[in-house]
Coordinates of C-alpha atoms in Angstrom, one line a residue:
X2 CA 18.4 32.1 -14.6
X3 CA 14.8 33.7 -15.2
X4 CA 12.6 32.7 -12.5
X5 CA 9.8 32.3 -15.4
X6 CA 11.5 29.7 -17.3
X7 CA 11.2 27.3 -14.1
X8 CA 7.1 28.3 -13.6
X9 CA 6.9 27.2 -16.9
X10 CA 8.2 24.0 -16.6
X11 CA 6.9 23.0 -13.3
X12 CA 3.6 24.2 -14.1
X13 CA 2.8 21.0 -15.5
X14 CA 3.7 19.0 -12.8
X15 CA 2.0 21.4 -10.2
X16 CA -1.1 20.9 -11.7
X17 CA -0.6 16.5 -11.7
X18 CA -0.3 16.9 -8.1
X19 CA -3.2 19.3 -7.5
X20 CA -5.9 16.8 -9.8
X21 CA -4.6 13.8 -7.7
X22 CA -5.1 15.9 -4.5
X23 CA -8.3 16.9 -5.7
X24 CA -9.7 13.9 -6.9
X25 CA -8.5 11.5 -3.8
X26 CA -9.9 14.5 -1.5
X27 CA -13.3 13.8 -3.4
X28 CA -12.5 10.3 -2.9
X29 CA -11.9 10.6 0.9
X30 CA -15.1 12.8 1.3
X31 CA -17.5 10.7 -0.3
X32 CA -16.2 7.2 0.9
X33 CA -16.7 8.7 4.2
X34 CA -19.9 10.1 3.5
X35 CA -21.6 7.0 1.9
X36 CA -20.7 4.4 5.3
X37 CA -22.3 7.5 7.5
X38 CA -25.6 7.5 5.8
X39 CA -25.6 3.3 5.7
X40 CA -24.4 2.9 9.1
X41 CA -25.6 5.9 11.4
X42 CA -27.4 8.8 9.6
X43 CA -29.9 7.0 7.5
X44 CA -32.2 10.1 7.2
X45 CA -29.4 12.5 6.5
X46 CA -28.7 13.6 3.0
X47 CA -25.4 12.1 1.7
X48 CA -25.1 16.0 0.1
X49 CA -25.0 17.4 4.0
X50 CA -22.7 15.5 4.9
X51 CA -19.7 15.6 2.2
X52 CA -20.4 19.3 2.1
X53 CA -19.9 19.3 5.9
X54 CA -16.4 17.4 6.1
X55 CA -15.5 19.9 2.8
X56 CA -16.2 23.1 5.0
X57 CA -13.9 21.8 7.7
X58 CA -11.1 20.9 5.0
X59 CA -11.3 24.7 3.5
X60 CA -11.3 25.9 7.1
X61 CA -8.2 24.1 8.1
X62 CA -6.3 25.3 4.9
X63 CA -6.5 28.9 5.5
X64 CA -3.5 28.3 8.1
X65 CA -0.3 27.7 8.2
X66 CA 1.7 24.5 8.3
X67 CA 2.0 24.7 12.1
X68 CA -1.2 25.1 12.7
X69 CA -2.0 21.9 10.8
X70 CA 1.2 19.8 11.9
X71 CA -0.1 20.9 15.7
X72 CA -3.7 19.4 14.3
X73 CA -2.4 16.5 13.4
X74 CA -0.5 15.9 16.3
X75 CA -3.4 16.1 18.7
X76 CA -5.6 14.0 16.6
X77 CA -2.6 11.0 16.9
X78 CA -3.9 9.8 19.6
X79 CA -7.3 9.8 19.6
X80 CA -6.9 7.6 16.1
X81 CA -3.7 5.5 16.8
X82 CA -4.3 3.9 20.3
X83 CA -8.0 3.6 19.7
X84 CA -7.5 1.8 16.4
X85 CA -4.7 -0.3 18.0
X86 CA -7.0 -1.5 20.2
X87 CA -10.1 -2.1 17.8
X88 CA -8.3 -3.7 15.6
X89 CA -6.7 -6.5 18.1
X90 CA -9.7 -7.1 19.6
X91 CA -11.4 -7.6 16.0
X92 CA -9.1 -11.0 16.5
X93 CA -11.5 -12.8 18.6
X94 CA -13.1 -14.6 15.9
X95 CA -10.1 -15.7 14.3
X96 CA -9.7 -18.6 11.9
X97 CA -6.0 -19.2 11.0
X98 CA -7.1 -21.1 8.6
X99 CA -8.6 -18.9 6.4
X100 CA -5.1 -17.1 5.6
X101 CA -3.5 -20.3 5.0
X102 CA -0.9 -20.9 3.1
X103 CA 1.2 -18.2 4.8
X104 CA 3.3 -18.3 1.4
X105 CA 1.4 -18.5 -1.7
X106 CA 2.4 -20.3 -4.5
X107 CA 1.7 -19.3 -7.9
X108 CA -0.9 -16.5 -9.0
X109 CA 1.9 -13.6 -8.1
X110 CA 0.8 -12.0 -11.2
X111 CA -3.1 -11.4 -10.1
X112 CA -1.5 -10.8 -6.7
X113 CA 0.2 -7.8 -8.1
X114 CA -3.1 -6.9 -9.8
X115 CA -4.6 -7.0 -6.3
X116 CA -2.4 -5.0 -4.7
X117 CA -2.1 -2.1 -6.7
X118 CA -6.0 -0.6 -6.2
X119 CA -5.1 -1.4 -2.3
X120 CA -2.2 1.1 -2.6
X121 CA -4.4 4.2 -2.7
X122 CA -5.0 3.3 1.1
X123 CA -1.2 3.8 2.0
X124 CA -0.6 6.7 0.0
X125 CA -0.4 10.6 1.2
X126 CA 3.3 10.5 2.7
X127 CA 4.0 12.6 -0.1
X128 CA 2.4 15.6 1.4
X129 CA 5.9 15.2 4.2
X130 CA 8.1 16.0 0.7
X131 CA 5.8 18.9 0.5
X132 CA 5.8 20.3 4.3
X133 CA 10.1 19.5 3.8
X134 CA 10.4 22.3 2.1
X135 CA 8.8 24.7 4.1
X136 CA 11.1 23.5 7.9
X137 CA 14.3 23.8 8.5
X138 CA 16.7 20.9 7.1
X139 CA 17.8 18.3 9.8
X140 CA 18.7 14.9 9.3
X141 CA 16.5 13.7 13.0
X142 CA 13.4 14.8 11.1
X143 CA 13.9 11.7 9.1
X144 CA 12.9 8.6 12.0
X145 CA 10.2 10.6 12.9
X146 CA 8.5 10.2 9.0
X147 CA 9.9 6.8 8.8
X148 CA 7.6 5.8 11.5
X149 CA 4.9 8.2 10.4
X150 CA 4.9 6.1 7.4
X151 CA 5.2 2.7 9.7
X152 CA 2.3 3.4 11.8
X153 CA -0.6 3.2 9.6
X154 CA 1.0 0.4 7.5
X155 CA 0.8 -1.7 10.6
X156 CA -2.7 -0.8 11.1
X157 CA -4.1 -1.5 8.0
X158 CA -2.3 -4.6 8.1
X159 CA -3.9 -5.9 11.3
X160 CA -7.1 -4.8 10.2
X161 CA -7.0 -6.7 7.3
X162 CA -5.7 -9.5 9.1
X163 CA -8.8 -9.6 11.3
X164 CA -10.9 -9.3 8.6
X165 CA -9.8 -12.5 6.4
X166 CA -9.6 -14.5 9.6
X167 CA -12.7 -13.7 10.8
X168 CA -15.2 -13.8 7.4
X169 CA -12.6 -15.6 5.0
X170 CA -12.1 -14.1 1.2
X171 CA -15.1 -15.3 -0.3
X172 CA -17.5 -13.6 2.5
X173 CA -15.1 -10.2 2.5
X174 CA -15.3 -10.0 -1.0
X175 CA -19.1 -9.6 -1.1
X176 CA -19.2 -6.7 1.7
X177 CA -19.3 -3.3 0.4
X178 CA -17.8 -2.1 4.3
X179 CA -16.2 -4.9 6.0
X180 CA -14.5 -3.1 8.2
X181 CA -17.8 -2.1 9.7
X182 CA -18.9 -5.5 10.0
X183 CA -15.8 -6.6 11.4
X184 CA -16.6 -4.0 13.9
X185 CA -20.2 -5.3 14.9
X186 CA -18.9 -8.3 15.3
X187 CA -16.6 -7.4 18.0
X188 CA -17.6 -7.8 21.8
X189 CA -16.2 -6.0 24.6
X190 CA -15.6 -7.9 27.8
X191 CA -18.1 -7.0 30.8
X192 CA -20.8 -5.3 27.9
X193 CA -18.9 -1.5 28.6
X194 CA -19.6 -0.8 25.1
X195 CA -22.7 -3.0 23.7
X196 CA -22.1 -0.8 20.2
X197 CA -18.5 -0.6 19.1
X198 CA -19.1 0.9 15.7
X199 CA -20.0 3.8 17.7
X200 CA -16.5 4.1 18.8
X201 CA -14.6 3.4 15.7
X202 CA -16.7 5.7 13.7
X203 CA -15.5 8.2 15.9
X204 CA -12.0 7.5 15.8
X205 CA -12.5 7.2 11.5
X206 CA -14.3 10.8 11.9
X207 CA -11.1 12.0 13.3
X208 CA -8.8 10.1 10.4
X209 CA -10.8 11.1 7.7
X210 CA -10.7 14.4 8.4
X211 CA -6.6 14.5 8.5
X212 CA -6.9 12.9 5.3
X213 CA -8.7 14.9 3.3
X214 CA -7.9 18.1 5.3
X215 CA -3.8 17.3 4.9
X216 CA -4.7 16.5 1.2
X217 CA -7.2 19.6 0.6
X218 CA -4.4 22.1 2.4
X219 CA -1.7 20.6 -0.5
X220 CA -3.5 21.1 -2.9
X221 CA -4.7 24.2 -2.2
X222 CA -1.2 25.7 -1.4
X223 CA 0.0 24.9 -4.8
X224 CA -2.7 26.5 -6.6
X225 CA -2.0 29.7 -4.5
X226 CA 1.8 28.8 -5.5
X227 CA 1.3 28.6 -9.0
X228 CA -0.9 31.8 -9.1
X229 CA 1.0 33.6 -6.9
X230 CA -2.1 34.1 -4.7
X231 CA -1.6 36.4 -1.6
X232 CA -4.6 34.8 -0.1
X233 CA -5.6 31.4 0.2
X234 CA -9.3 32.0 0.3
X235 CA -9.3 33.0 -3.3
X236 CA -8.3 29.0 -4.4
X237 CA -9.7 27.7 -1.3
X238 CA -13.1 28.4 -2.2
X239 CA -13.3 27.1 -5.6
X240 CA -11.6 24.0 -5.1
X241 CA -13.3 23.3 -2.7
X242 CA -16.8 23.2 -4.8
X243 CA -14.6 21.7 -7.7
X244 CA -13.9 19.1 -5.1
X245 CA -18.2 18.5 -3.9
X246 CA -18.7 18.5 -8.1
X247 CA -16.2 15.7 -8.0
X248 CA -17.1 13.4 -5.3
X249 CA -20.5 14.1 -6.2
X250 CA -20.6 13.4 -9.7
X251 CA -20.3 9.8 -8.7
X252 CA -23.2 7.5 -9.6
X253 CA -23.3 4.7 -6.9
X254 CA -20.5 2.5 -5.2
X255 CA -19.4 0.7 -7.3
X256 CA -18.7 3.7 -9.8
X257 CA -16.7 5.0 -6.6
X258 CA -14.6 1.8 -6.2
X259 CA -13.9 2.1 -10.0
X260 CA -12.5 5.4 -10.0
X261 CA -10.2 4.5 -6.6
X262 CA -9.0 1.6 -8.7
X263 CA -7.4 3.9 -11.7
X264 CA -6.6 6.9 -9.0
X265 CA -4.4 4.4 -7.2
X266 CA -2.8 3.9 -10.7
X267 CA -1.7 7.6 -10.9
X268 CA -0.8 8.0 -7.4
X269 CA 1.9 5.4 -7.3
X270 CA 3.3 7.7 -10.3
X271 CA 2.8 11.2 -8.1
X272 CA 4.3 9.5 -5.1
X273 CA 7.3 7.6 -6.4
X274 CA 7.7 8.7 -9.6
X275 CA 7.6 12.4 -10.3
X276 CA 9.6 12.5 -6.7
X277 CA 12.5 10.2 -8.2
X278 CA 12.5 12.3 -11.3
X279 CA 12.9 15.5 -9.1
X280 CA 15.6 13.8 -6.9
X281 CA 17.4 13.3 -10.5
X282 CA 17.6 16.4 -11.3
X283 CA 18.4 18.2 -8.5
X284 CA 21.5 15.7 -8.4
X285 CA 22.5 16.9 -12.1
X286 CA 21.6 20.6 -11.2
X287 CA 23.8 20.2 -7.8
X288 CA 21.1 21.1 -5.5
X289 CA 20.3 18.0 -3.6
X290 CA 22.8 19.4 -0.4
X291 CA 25.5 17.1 -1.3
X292 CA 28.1 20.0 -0.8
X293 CA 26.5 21.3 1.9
X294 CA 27.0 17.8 3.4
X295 CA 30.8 17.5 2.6
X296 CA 33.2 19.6 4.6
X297 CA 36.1 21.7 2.3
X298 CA 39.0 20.0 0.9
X299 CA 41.5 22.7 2.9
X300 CA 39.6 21.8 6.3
X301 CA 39.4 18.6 6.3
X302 CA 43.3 18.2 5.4
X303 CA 44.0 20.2 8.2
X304 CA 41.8 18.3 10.9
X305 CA 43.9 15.3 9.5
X306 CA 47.0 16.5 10.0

């Protein structure tokens, strides 16, 4: 019954979910600022450049969910159909061979062990369960997300695709950026665009920044949340240096491809996990909108009758 008792338990859990947003934010940021000084801005310090995408991040959490659902929504194009199209024509150079057999047999086990580092790419659909609770409850709302969910999985899936087929696994596993390379590689008929990586760099600009910014605004709501903060600025701020100490606390690349590989571990807990556990107990508390659902017993004999 006391509101307190519930801050108390959930505080724990609040503060899971605002390290992971944190530290893949940091992630994000850095990742993105490392292939910008190798590929484009040689001379630029790597410290300009995180800070940059950081100042944007805090900017676009000072507002409210529509104003960053309407952000998102714009930037869908200029990242979707422009990666669509990248990533098909990256199949020029395609070896069918190389991904051959289509079924493996045997080695599930470090298949597994393979895949679970990779799934830090297709997380951050649990920041929908966080914008749920702040729109109003319709069962439509549901396709939509589904497909928000399909879209980049498809993506990535061609991109990797393109990848194998075109350098094989033991080439791709020596490239620190083989998307990039993939890229280069890549010729557009009639020479319109001699430098493709141009383009795609663009379009990654425009992803990275609804990454980290849709993963720097949950994070920073739930510090205001569990504060009770009027004003976002006052978490906004430090977390957002919190964040630059992070992402630039890391030594070189492969220190940042070590710490993806255990933040993957604790985000398939954040996104599937500690969301199950909540589902569980709303369904033992009654509050998952089962009754809601259900029409009365008296009503619904009647409209038989």
């Amino acid at each position: 019954k006391g509101k307190w008792v519930g801050r108390i338990f959930a505080f724990p859990f609040q503060l899971v979910y605002v390290a992971y947003w944190a530290f893949v934010t940091a992630i994000v940021v850095r990742t993105f600022g490392e292939v910008v000084v190798t590929a484009v801005l040689t001379n630029t310090p790597l410290e300009v450049i995180v800070g940059t995408m950081l100042l944007l991040c805090l900017l676009l959490s000072l507002y409210r969910f529509e104003v960053v659902a309407r952000v998102n929504e714009v930037l869908l194009l200029f990242i979707v159909v422009p990666a669509l199209g990248i990533s098909l024509s990256s199949f020029q150079s395609a070896r069918f061979e190389f991904i051959q057999p289509f079924w493996p047999t045997g080695h599930w086990l470090d298949i597994a062990k393979g895949t679970m580092p990779a799934m830090t790419t297709y997380l951050g659909f649990e920041t929908m369960l966080l914008v749920n609770g702040h729109i109003e409850r319709n069962k439509t709302l549901l396709k939509p997300q589904v497909y928000g969910v399909i879209t980049p999985g498809v993506l990535y899936l061609l991109i990797v695709l393109a990848g194998t087929m075109a350098f094989g696994y033991e080439e791709l596993i020596r490239q620190a950026w083989p998307t990039l390379e993939l890229i280069k590689s890549v010729t557009v008929p009639g020479l319109i665009l001699e430098r493709l990586e141009a383009v795609f760099l663009g379009v990654w600009v425009a992803a990275v920044f609804t990454t980290a910014g849709n993963w720097f605004y949950s994070a920073n709501w739930m510090v205001s949340e569990m504060f009770s903060l009027k004003r976002r600025q006052w978490s906004a701020v430090p977390l957002a240096i919190a964040i630059y100490y992070i992402a630039m606390s890391t030594g070189n690349i492969h220190e940042l491809f070590a710490i993806t590989d255990t933040i993957s571990y604790l985000g398939m807990v954040v996104a599937f996990g500690l969301p199950l556990l909540f589902l569980v107990l709303a369904m033992v508390r009654k509050m998952d909108g089962r009754k809601e659902q259900q029409p009365p017993k008296e009503e619904s004999t009647r409209e038989a009758g």
